[in-house]
CSV table of C-alpha atoms in Angstrom, one decimal:
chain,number,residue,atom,x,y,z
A,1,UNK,CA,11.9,75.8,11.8
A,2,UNK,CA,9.3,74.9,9.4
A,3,UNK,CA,9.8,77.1,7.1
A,4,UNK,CA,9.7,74.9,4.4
A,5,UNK,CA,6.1,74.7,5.4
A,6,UNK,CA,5.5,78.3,5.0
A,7,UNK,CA,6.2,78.7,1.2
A,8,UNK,CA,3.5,80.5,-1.0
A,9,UNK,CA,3.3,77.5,-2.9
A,10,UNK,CA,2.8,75.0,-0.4
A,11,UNK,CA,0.7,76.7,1.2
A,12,UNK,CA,-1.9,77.0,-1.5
A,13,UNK,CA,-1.8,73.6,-1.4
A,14,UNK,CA,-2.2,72.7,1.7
A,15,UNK,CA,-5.4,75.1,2.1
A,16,UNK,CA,-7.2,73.6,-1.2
A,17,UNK,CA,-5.9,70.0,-0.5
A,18,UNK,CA,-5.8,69.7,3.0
A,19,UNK,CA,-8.0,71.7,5.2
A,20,UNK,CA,-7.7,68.7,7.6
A,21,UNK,CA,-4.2,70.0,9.0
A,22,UNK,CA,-4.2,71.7,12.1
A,23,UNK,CA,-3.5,70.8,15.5
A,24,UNK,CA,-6.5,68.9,16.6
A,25,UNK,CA,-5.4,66.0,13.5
A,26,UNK,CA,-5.4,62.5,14.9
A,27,UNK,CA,-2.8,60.1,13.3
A,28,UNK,CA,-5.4,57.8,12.6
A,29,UNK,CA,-6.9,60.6,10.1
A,30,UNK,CA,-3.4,61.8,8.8
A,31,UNK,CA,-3.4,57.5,8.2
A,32,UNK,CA,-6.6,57.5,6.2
A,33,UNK,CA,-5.0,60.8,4.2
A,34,UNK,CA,-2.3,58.9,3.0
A,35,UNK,CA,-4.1,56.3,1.5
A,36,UNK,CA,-6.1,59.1,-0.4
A,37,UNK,CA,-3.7,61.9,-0.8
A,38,UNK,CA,-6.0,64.5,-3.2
A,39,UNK,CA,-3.9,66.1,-6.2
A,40,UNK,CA,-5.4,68.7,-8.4
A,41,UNK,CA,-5.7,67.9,-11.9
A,42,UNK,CA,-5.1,70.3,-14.7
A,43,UNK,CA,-8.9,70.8,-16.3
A,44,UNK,CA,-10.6,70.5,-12.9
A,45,UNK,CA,-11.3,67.9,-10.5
A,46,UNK,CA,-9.4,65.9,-7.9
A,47,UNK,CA,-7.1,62.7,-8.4
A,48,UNK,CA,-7.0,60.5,-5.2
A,49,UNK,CA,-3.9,58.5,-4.6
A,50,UNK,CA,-1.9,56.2,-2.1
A,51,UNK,CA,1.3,57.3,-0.4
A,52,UNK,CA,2.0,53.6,0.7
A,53,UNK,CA,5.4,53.0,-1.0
A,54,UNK,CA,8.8,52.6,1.9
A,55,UNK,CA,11.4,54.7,0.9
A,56,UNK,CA,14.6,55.2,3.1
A,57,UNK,CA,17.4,56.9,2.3
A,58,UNK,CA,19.6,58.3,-1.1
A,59,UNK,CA,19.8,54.6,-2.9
A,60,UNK,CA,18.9,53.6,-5.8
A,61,UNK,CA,19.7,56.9,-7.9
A,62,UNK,CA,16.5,58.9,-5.8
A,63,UNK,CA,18.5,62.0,-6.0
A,64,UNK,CA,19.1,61.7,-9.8
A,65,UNK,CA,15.5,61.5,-9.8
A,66,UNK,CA,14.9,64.3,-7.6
A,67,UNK,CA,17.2,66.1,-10.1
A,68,UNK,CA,15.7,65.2,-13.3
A,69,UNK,CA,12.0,65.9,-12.6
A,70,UNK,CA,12.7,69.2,-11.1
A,71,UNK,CA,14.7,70.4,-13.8
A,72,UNK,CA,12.0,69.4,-16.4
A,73,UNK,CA,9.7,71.2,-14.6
A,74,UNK,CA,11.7,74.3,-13.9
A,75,UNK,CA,12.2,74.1,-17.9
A,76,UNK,CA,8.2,73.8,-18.4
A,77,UNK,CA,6.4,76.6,-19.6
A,78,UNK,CA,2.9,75.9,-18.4
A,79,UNK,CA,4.8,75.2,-14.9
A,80,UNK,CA,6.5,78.5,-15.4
A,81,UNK,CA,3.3,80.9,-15.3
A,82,UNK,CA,2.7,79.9,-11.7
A,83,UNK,CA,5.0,82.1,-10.3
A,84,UNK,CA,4.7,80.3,-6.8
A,85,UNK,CA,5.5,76.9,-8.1
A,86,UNK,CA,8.2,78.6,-10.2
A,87,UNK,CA,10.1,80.0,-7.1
A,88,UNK,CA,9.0,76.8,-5.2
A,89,UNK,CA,11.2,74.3,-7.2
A,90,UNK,CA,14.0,77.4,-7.9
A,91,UNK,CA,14.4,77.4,-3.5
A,92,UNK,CA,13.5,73.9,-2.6
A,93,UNK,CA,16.1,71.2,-4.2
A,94,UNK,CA,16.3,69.9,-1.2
A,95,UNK,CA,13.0,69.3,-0.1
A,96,UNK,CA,12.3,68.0,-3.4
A,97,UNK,CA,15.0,65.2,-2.5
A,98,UNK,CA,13.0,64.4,0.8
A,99,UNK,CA,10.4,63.3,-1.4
A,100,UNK,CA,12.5,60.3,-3.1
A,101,UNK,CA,14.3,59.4,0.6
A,102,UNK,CA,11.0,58.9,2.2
A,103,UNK,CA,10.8,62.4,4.1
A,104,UNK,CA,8.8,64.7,2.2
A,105,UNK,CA,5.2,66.1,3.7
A,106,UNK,CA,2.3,65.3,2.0
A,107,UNK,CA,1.7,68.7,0.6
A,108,UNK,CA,5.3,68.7,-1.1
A,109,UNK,CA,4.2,65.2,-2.8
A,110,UNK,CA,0.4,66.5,-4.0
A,111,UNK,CA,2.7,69.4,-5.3
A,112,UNK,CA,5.0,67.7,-7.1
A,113,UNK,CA,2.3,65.7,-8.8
A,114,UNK,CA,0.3,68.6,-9.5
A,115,UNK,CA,3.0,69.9,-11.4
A,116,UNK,CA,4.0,66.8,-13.3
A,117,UNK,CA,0.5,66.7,-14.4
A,118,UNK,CA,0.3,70.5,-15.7
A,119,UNK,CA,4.0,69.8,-17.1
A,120,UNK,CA,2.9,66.7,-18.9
A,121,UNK,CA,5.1,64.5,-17.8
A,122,UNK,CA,2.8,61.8,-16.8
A,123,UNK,CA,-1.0,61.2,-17.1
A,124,UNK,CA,-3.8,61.2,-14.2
A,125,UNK,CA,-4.4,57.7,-15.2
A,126,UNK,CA,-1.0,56.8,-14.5
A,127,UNK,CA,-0.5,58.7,-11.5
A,128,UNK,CA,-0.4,55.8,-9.4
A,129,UNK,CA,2.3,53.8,-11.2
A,130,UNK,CA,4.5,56.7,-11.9
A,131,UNK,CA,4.3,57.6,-8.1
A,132,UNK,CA,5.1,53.9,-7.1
A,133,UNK,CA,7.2,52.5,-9.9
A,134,UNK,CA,8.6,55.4,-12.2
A,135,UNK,CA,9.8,57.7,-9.3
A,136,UNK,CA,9.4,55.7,-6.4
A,137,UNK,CA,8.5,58.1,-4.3
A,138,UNK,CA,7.1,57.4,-0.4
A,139,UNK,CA,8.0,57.4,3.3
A,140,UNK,CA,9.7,55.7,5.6
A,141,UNK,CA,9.0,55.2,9.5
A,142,UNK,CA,10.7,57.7,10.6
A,143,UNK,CA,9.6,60.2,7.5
A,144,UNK,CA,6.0,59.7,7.9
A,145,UNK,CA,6.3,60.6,11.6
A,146,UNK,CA,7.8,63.8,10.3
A,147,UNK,CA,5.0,64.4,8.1
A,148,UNK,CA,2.7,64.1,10.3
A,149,UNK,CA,3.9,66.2,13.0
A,150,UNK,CA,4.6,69.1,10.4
A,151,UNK,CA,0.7,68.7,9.4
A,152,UNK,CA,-0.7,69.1,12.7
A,153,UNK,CA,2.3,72.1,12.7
A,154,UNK,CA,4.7,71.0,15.4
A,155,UNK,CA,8.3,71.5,14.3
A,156,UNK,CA,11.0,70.1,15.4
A,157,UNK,CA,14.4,71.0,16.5
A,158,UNK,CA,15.6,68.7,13.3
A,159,UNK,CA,13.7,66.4,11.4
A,160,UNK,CA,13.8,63.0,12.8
A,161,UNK,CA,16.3,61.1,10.8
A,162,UNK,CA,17.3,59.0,13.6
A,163,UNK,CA,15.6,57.1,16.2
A,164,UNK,CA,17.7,57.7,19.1
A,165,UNK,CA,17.3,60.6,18.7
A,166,UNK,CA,13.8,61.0,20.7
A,167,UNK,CA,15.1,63.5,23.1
A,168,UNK,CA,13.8,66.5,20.9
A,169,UNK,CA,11.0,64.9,20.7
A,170,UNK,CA,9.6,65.7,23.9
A,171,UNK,CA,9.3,64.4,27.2
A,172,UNK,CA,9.7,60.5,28.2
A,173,UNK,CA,6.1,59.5,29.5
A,174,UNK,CA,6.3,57.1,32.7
A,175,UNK,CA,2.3,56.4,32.9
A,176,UNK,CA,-0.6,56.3,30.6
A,177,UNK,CA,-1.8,59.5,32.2
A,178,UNK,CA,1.2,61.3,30.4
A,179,UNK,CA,0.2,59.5,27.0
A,180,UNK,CA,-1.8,61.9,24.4
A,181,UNK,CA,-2.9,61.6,20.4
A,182,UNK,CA,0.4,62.8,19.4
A,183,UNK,CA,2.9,61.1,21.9
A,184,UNK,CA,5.7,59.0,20.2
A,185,UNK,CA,6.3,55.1,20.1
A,186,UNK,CA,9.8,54.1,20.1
A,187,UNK,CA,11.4,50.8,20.1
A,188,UNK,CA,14.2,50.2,22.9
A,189,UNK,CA,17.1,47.8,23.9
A,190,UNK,CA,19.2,46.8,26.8
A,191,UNK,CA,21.8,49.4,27.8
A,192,UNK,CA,25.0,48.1,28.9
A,193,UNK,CA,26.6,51.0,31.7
A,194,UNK,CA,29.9,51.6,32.4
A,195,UNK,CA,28.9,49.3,35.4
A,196,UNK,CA,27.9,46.7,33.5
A,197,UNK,CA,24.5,46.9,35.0
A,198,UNK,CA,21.5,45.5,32.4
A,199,UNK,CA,18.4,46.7,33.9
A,200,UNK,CA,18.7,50.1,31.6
A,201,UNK,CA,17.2,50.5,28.5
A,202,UNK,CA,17.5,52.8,24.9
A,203,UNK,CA,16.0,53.7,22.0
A,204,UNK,CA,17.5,51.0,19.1
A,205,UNK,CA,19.7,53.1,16.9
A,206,UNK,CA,18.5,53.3,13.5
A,207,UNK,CA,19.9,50.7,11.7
A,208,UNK,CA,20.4,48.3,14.6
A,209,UNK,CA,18.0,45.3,16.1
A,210,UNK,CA,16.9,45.2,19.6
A,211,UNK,CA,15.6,41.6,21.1
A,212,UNK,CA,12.6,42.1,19.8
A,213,UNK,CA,11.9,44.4,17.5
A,214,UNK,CA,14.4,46.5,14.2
A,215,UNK,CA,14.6,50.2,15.4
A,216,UNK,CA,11.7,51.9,14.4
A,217,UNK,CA,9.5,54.9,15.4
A,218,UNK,CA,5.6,55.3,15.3
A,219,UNK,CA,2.8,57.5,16.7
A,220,UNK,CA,0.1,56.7,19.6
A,221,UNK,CA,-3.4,57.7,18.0
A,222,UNK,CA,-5.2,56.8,21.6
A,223,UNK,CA,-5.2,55.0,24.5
A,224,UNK,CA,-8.1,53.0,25.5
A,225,UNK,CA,-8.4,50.8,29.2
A,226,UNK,CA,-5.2,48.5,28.9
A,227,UNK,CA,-5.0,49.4,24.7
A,228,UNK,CA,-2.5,52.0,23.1
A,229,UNK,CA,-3.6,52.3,19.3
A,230,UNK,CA,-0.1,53.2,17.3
A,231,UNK,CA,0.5,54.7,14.0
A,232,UNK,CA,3.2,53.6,12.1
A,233,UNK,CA,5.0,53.1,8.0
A,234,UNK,CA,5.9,49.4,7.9
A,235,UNK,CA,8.4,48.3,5.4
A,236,UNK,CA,5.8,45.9,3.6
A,237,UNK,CA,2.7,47.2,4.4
A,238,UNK,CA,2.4,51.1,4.4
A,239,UNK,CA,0.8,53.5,7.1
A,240,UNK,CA,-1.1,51.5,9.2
A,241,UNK,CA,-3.1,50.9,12.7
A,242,UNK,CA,-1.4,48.7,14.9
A,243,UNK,CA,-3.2,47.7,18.5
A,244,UNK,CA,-1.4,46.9,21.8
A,245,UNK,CA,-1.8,45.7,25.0
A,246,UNK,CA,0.2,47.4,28.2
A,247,UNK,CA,1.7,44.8,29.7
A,248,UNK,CA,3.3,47.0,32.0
A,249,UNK,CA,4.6,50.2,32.7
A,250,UNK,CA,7.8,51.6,33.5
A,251,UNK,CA,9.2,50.3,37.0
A,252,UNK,CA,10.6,53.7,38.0
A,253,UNK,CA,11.1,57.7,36.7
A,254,UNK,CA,14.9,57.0,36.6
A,255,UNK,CA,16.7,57.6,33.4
A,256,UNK,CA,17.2,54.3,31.7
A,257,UNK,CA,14.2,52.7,33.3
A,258,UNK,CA,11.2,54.1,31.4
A,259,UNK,CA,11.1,51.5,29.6
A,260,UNK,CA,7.3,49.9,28.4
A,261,UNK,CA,6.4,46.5,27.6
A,262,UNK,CA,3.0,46.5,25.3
A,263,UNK,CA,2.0,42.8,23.2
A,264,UNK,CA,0.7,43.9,20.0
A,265,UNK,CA,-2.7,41.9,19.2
A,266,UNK,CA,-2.6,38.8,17.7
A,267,UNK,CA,0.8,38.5,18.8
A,268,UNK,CA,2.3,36.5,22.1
A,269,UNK,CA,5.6,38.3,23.1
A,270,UNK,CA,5.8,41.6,24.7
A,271,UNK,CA,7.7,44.2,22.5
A,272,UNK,CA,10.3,46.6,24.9
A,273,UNK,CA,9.0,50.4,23.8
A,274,UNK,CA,10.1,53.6,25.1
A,275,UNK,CA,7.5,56.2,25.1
A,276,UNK,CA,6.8,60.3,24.8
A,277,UNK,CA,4.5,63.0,26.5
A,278,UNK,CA,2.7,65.1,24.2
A,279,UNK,CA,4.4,67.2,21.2
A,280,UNK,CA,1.6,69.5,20.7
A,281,UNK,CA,3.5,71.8,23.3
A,282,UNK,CA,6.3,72.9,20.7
A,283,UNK,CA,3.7,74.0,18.2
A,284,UNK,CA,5.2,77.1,17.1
């Protein structure tokens, strides 16, 4: 586990980029990073750029991306003297493919365009564009809750590809007193038993639609009085903030009953959520 993390290269970015990541990062801050993810540029200096694209899945030819730019950069002689990035792109195909299927950390990106810059493939003042447009590269829900759990260095069992699959997440959170900074949001449905009973709930299956909500996966920043503050990617509107009210907590610590209702602000129906205790405890 996380040993993708642990690479020379990455490394080296992630201590001149990203001092910022270590276990006491709020996702409110990890947010804020996104929006102004620093890349080195080749004479000096820092480009700021937003990771605010959604990306999901291998559509759209993103691994015949992936393939192309690495290659060009493996071929790249100025990329070639850093014998780090070098051995970087040699080992990590497919962590270079996380980063055109929305589930690459934010280290791996400023990388990548760090390299593309010293390669020549693209200019600083087209950064931007060729991030968004040219290579259409970003995150999706579920990817930038990866990203940010492998920045505050908690790894888990497997990358969260799916949403129902929450159970490595952690433990499921039956109060607010179990709620921390780095607990997990996840969307739930009605669970039809064997006995046809319809008072349990489950995580919505990626892909699927609950009765309120797609299936979809965020991260509480804080909870304040009757207000849970979640991070989370939208589809058309990026990492963002998003504020709810607890309507209620779960009725009872039975399996298939810890289910939450919270009204995000500004809106008048209740959303059915399934919630985490904290992930710091697998730091590793």
């Amino acid at each position: 586990m996380g040993n993708y993390r642990d690479h020379p290269a990455i490394k080296e970015i992630r201590n001149a980029n990203f001092p910022r990541f270590k276990p006491e990062l709020w996702c409110s801050e990890f947010v804020e990073i996104c929006h102004a993810l620093p890349v080195r540029l080749p004479g000096g200096g820092v480009k700021k750029v937003a990771i605010t694209r959604y990306k999901s899945g291998t559509g759209g030819g993103a691994y015949k991306r992936a393939g192309t730019l690495r290659g060009q950069l493996q071929k790249n002689a100025e990329v070639k003297k850093n014998n780090h990035a070098k051995n970087w792109l040699d080992v990590s195909k497919h962590r270079i493919r996380m980063a055109f299927c929305g589930h690459a950390t934010l280290e791996e990106i400023s990388l990548l365009c760090e390299l593309s810059l010293k390669a020549g493939l693209v200019s600083a003042d087209r950064l931007q564009a060729w991030i968004d447009q040219d290579q259409e590269i970003g995150l999706d829900c579920n990817g930038f809750t990866n990203a940010y759990y492998t920045a505050i260095g908690c790894f888990l069992e497997k990358p969260i590809h799916y949403h129902n699959k929450y159970k490595q997440i952690a433990g499921v959170a039956h109060s607010w007193y179990d709620i921390d900074y780095d607990s997990v949001v996840l969307w739930a449905r009605p669970k039809v038993s064997d006995d046809q009973k319809k008072d349990l709930w489950e995580v919505i299956p990626n892909g699927h639609k609950g009765p309120d909500h797609h299936a979809h996966i965020g991260v509480i920043d804080h909870v304040l009085n009757d207000e849970v503050v979640v991070c989370q990617h939208g589809s058309n509107v990026g990492p963002r903030l998003s504020t709810y009210k607890i309507v209620s907590e779960p009725p009872s610590k039975k399996k298939g009953k810890e289910v939450w209702y919270l009204r995000e602000i500004g809106k008048s129906k209740a959303q059915t959520l399934i919630l985490t205790t904290q992930v710091r405890q697998q730091i590793v």
